[in-house]
XYZ file of C-alpha atoms in Angstrom:
356
model
C -40.334 -74.458 21.034
C -42.457 -71.188 20.491
C -43.275 -70.813 16.871
C -40.826 -68.231 16.254
C -38.491 -70.672 17.141
C -39.385 -73.395 15.106
C -39.009 -70.500 12.067
C -35.616 -70.235 13.076
C -34.679 -73.233 13.624
C -36.317 -74.151 10.510
C -34.474 -71.442 8.636
C -31.056 -72.209 9.748
C -31.232 -76.081 9.159
C -31.680 -74.919 5.633
C -27.350 -74.149 5.919
C -24.633 -76.265 7.081
C -24.469 -76.540 10.390
C -21.112 -74.412 10.669
C -22.665 -71.650 7.920
C -26.270 -71.977 10.542
C -23.513 -71.420 13.771
C -22.238 -68.569 12.251
C -25.274 -66.652 10.920
C -26.081 -67.401 15.241
C -23.540 -66.195 16.470
C -24.297 -62.847 14.176
C -27.583 -62.284 15.050
C -26.485 -62.268 19.220
C -23.770 -59.803 17.969
C -26.473 -57.563 16.387
C -28.838 -58.311 19.579
C -31.321 -61.213 18.211
C -33.356 -62.416 19.190
C -34.992 -59.737 21.029
C -37.499 -59.745 24.282
C -35.503 -63.157 25.674
C -37.217 -64.284 29.314
C -34.407 -63.737 31.672
C -35.799 -65.215 34.755
C -34.673 -64.598 38.379
C -35.728 -66.420 41.511
C -33.910 -66.010 44.169
C -33.675 -70.382 44.762
C -32.056 -69.968 41.345
C -28.831 -69.218 42.765
C -26.523 -71.109 43.224
C -23.014 -69.907 45.757
C -20.201 -71.616 44.610
C -15.854 -71.589 44.384
C -16.530 -67.421 45.942
C -19.063 -66.618 42.703
C -22.859 -65.764 43.272
C -24.372 -67.684 40.215
C -28.110 -66.292 39.613
C -29.137 -69.553 38.551
C -27.360 -72.981 38.040
C -27.998 -72.938 33.489
C -24.919 -72.442 31.990
C -23.922 -72.132 27.706
C -21.164 -74.485 27.813
C -18.368 -74.150 25.529
C -17.622 -74.123 22.309
C -20.457 -72.573 21.108
C -18.330 -68.867 21.678
C -14.939 -70.156 21.006
C -13.609 -66.793 20.434
C -15.255 -64.782 23.121
C -18.063 -61.969 20.892
C -21.195 -62.858 22.059
C -20.947 -63.859 25.973
C -22.740 -60.985 27.052
C -25.699 -61.524 24.131
C -25.940 -64.808 25.736
C -26.923 -63.875 29.171
C -29.311 -62.110 28.231
C -31.173 -65.388 27.067
C -30.789 -65.649 30.700
C -28.125 -68.514 31.586
C -26.385 -67.911 34.872
C -22.599 -67.839 33.708
C -21.728 -68.677 29.905
C -18.550 -70.555 29.276
C -16.336 -68.877 26.028
C -13.414 -70.923 24.125
C -11.771 -73.009 24.032
C -9.131 -70.573 22.826
C -5.329 -71.596 22.219
C -2.448 -69.096 21.856
C -2.582 -69.152 17.908
C -4.478 -68.637 16.287
C -5.733 -72.074 14.089
C -8.034 -73.269 11.914
C -9.302 -76.869 13.149
C -9.803 -79.717 11.221
C -10.827 -79.711 7.503
C -15.101 -79.289 6.097
C -17.707 -80.381 6.201
C -16.823 -81.094 10.100
C -20.257 -80.553 12.098
C -23.224 -82.597 10.822
C -26.523 -83.474 12.872
C -27.834 -86.159 13.012
C -31.577 -84.806 13.366
C -33.349 -87.966 14.661
C -31.440 -88.708 18.042
C -31.391 -84.911 18.468
C -27.647 -84.790 18.468
C -23.965 -83.457 16.647
C -20.831 -84.707 16.157
C -17.684 -82.646 15.433
C -14.495 -82.640 14.793
C -13.100 -78.873 14.289
C -10.157 -79.776 16.373
C -10.016 -76.041 18.456
C -11.394 -73.923 14.931
C -10.296 -69.783 17.136
C -8.418 -66.574 16.398
C -6.266 -67.335 19.191
C -5.352 -65.145 23.027
C -4.819 -62.256 21.697
C -8.436 -61.843 19.916
C -9.784 -63.120 22.641
C -7.986 -60.993 24.913
C -8.795 -57.600 22.782
C -12.802 -58.721 23.283
C -12.550 -59.801 26.790
C -10.839 -56.826 28.427
C -13.313 -54.606 26.295
C -15.517 -56.101 28.610
C -14.364 -55.732 31.665
C -17.011 -53.770 34.096
C -20.269 -54.941 32.431
C -20.886 -57.982 35.302
C -21.574 -61.573 34.062
C -20.528 -64.849 35.125
C -17.740 -65.217 31.584
C -15.322 -68.332 31.808
C -13.089 -69.213 29.202
C -11.968 -72.763 28.264
C -7.983 -72.732 27.263
C -6.481 -75.378 24.794
C -3.163 -76.275 23.630
C -2.926 -75.698 19.955
C -2.554 -78.983 17.699
C 1.473 -78.242 16.398
C 2.860 -76.954 19.812
C 5.942 -78.532 21.584
C 4.777 -78.130 24.654
C 1.102 -78.072 25.468
C 1.583 -78.358 28.974
C 3.458 -74.130 28.044
C 0.613 -73.609 25.944
C -2.226 -74.467 28.950
C 0.313 -72.183 31.235
C 0.287 -69.165 29.500
C -3.747 -69.675 28.745
C -4.169 -69.073 32.539
C -1.918 -66.439 32.495
C -3.082 -64.456 29.728
C -6.679 -64.776 30.907
C -7.185 -64.956 34.935
C -7.854 -61.096 35.314
C -10.080 -61.816 33.005
C -12.139 -64.983 33.782
C -14.882 -65.635 37.008
C -13.228 -69.315 36.111
C -10.507 -70.573 33.530
C -11.458 -74.172 32.283
C -8.565 -76.180 31.524
C -9.975 -78.910 28.083
C -7.832 -82.209 27.952
C -10.652 -84.016 27.007
C -11.488 -82.782 23.286
C -11.198 -85.662 20.699
C -10.309 -83.780 17.675
C -6.793 -82.999 18.757
C -4.491 -85.995 18.225
C -3.178 -87.124 21.303
C -5.043 -84.444 23.612
C -7.314 -87.132 25.910
C -3.222 -88.586 26.339
C -3.355 -85.481 28.647
C -6.237 -87.172 31.625
C -3.686 -90.081 32.527
C -2.263 -89.458 36.263
C 1.450 -88.956 35.423
C 0.381 -86.604 33.290
C -1.918 -85.026 34.717
C -0.570 -84.253 37.411
C 2.452 -82.579 36.117
C -0.427 -80.565 34.066
C -2.471 -79.980 36.825
C 1.156 -78.489 38.815
C 1.756 -76.278 36.418
C -1.360 -74.654 36.259
C -2.107 -74.433 39.400
C 1.524 -72.566 39.833
C 0.818 -70.319 36.559
C -2.683 -68.895 38.389
C -0.566 -68.215 41.828
C 1.583 -65.990 39.681
C -1.123 -64.414 37.610
C -3.252 -61.115 38.889
C -5.657 -62.603 39.712
C -6.714 -66.020 40.901
C -10.020 -67.248 39.327
C -11.286 -70.927 40.126
C -9.992 -73.234 38.160
C -12.371 -76.243 36.863
C -11.033 -79.178 34.605
C -12.676 -80.282 31.350
C -12.905 -85.007 31.105
C -14.331 -87.007 28.849
C -17.337 -88.733 28.916
C -15.045 -91.994 27.688
C -13.510 -92.856 31.729
C -13.138 -96.116 32.859
C -13.294 -96.775 36.643
C -10.121 -96.454 37.724
C -8.369 -93.581 34.817
C -11.376 -91.384 36.870
C -10.249 -92.259 40.368
C -6.662 -91.004 38.894
C -8.215 -88.211 37.978
C -10.182 -87.471 41.393
C -6.635 -88.048 42.784
C -5.576 -85.385 40.907
C -8.037 -82.995 41.051
C -7.858 -83.448 45.395
C -4.125 -83.358 45.572
C -3.505 -80.367 43.462
C -6.197 -78.727 44.992
C -7.974 -77.533 41.571
C -11.517 -75.991 42.803
C -14.169 -78.503 40.364
C -14.478 -80.900 37.563
C -17.017 -79.616 34.341
C -18.178 -82.974 33.151
C -17.946 -84.064 30.400
C -16.946 -83.714 26.565
C -17.674 -85.085 23.538
C -18.295 -88.567 23.442
C -16.904 -91.099 20.635
C -19.137 -93.396 21.724
C -21.948 -94.245 19.412
C -24.259 -96.450 20.859
C -27.526 -96.284 21.187
C -27.841 -94.006 17.686
C -31.020 -94.158 15.847
C -29.255 -92.476 12.733
C -26.204 -93.800 10.509
C -22.922 -92.295 11.029
C -20.010 -93.076 9.813
C -18.273 -89.617 10.966
C -15.786 -89.046 13.134
C -15.376 -86.854 16.363
C -17.101 -85.791 19.381
C -20.530 -86.967 19.412
C -23.373 -84.300 21.960
C -26.494 -83.812 22.708
C -29.351 -86.598 24.118
C -27.808 -89.498 23.038
C -24.635 -88.431 25.376
C -26.811 -87.452 28.418
C -26.701 -91.380 30.594
C -23.171 -91.580 29.630
C -22.436 -88.172 31.218
C -24.502 -88.690 34.277
C -23.181 -92.151 35.306
C -19.797 -90.366 34.814
C -20.566 -86.629 37.220
C -22.237 -89.494 39.630
C -18.721 -91.814 40.101
C -16.729 -88.700 40.473
C -19.014 -86.766 42.679
C -18.541 -90.084 44.411
C -14.670 -89.732 44.169
C -14.462 -86.211 44.935
C -16.959 -85.710 48.074
C -19.772 -83.609 48.594
C -17.729 -80.127 47.973
C -15.552 -80.119 45.519
C -17.271 -78.026 42.851
C -19.235 -79.958 39.795
C -20.528 -78.538 36.556
C -22.773 -81.192 34.975
C -23.042 -81.377 30.418
C -23.705 -83.162 27.964
C -27.725 -84.250 26.881
C -29.102 -80.954 28.787
C -32.870 -80.024 26.773
C -35.236 -79.827 29.116
C -35.943 -78.629 32.581
C -36.716 -82.634 33.492
C -32.120 -83.329 32.386
C -30.814 -80.126 33.650
C -32.727 -80.794 36.822
C -31.523 -85.018 37.056
C -27.697 -83.513 36.347
C -28.306 -82.020 39.684
C -29.627 -85.107 41.327
C -26.942 -86.893 40.575
C -24.472 -84.307 42.262
C -23.746 -81.298 39.607
C -23.966 -78.057 41.356
C -23.701 -75.875 37.943
C -25.279 -77.106 34.693
C -24.496 -76.467 30.933
C -25.646 -77.301 27.785
C -24.932 -76.381 23.999
C -26.575 -79.212 21.854
C -30.474 -78.656 22.941
C -30.571 -75.453 21.820
C -29.180 -76.053 18.663
C -32.226 -78.231 18.331
C -34.821 -75.996 20.793
C -34.369 -72.872 20.325
C -32.680 -69.789 21.546
C -35.758 -69.797 24.475
C -34.762 -72.895 25.872
C -32.836 -71.327 28.607
C -35.596 -69.026 30.340
C -38.562 -72.673 29.697
C -35.629 -74.258 32.126
C -35.489 -72.215 34.247
C -39.309 -71.021 34.347
C -39.106 -75.350 34.908
C -37.110 -75.088 37.675
C -38.797 -72.547 39.267
C -42.559 -74.526 39.062
C -40.586 -76.972 40.473
C -38.569 -75.367 43.305
C -43.018 -74.228 44.063
C -44.413 -77.485 43.798
C -41.931 -79.630 45.872
C -41.306 -76.171 48.743
C -37.803 -76.429 48.043
C -36.070 -73.538 49.511
C -32.845 -73.659 47.213
C -32.319 -75.943 44.272
C -29.121 -77.055 46.247
C -31.323 -79.107 48.741
C -31.756 -81.521 45.120
C -28.625 -82.350 44.862
C -27.432 -85.492 45.211
C -30.515 -87.400 45.393
C -29.961 -89.878 43.676
C -26.803 -90.658 43.418
C -26.157 -93.284 44.158
C -28.633 -94.628 41.566
C -25.995 -93.178 39.771
C -23.160 -94.050 41.146
C -23.913 -97.649 41.018
C -24.966 -97.824 37.049
C -21.973 -99.421 34.898
C -19.821 -97.745 32.670
């Protein structure tokens, strides 16, 4: 980290995590930090699902829940930014406090519960940025008290298809009761069929990704892969936060989803197993514990086409995207790669063979 990043982190860490998060959004909205280095190199380009990504590194959903700063995030060097999760109606989420730093582990526990301002507010912001370019995905979810959660996802597809570079169907947050049960095969099949139908009726047809949990067993991964293939979903994002607390140095009794460095191992194993199940052509975005060039490259070796981060930037600062991408360029030069695509799946077998 630079001296500037260390000072900024020390300042933000004097506030509770949710306040600090709001301050970081406000800073980006005001044009800070200035002078972020955007790394451009042809070897970083990725063509996926008809989209030309300038580099494989994206900001994961959960940071910019209300689509307030996607362009500012792209300005930090990210090749794409995913906003949301957005639900049809505004909702406050779970009671505070609901975000907890585990500094010994470079990790965070959150139990936010899809707190967001709803479809209407996000749509206004996304409509205002039309024509600016840049790849912005929209992550859609269901309201906690919805009488028909599948309908909530249909509404998300219909509303955001014309604004989104891609859509992400998020059924893997652990903080909305019952949401993860939608990953079960029968419910998943109905959800994906209705989502695909909603896209066919929309004014635009962006790719659809399914975001899954890391806390799945082999049989569940097989069912998900089968439904993704049958319903012709464009790709999978692996993974959301985990309920596991394995290997933590921090002592905590807080409930919620764990993200950050401790998630890397499990999420990468699930990623590799999903790549094996889906085959070489289906898109996969790897997320979980990415905080360095090495971690990002290892996701690609395990089968990811693209990589996302969020918690890593909390601990490493806003210059992290530039550092990761600069490291990727140096790696490509050293290994004489014409594209990072050449690296994909090179450690697939090793990761896929590991036990969950």
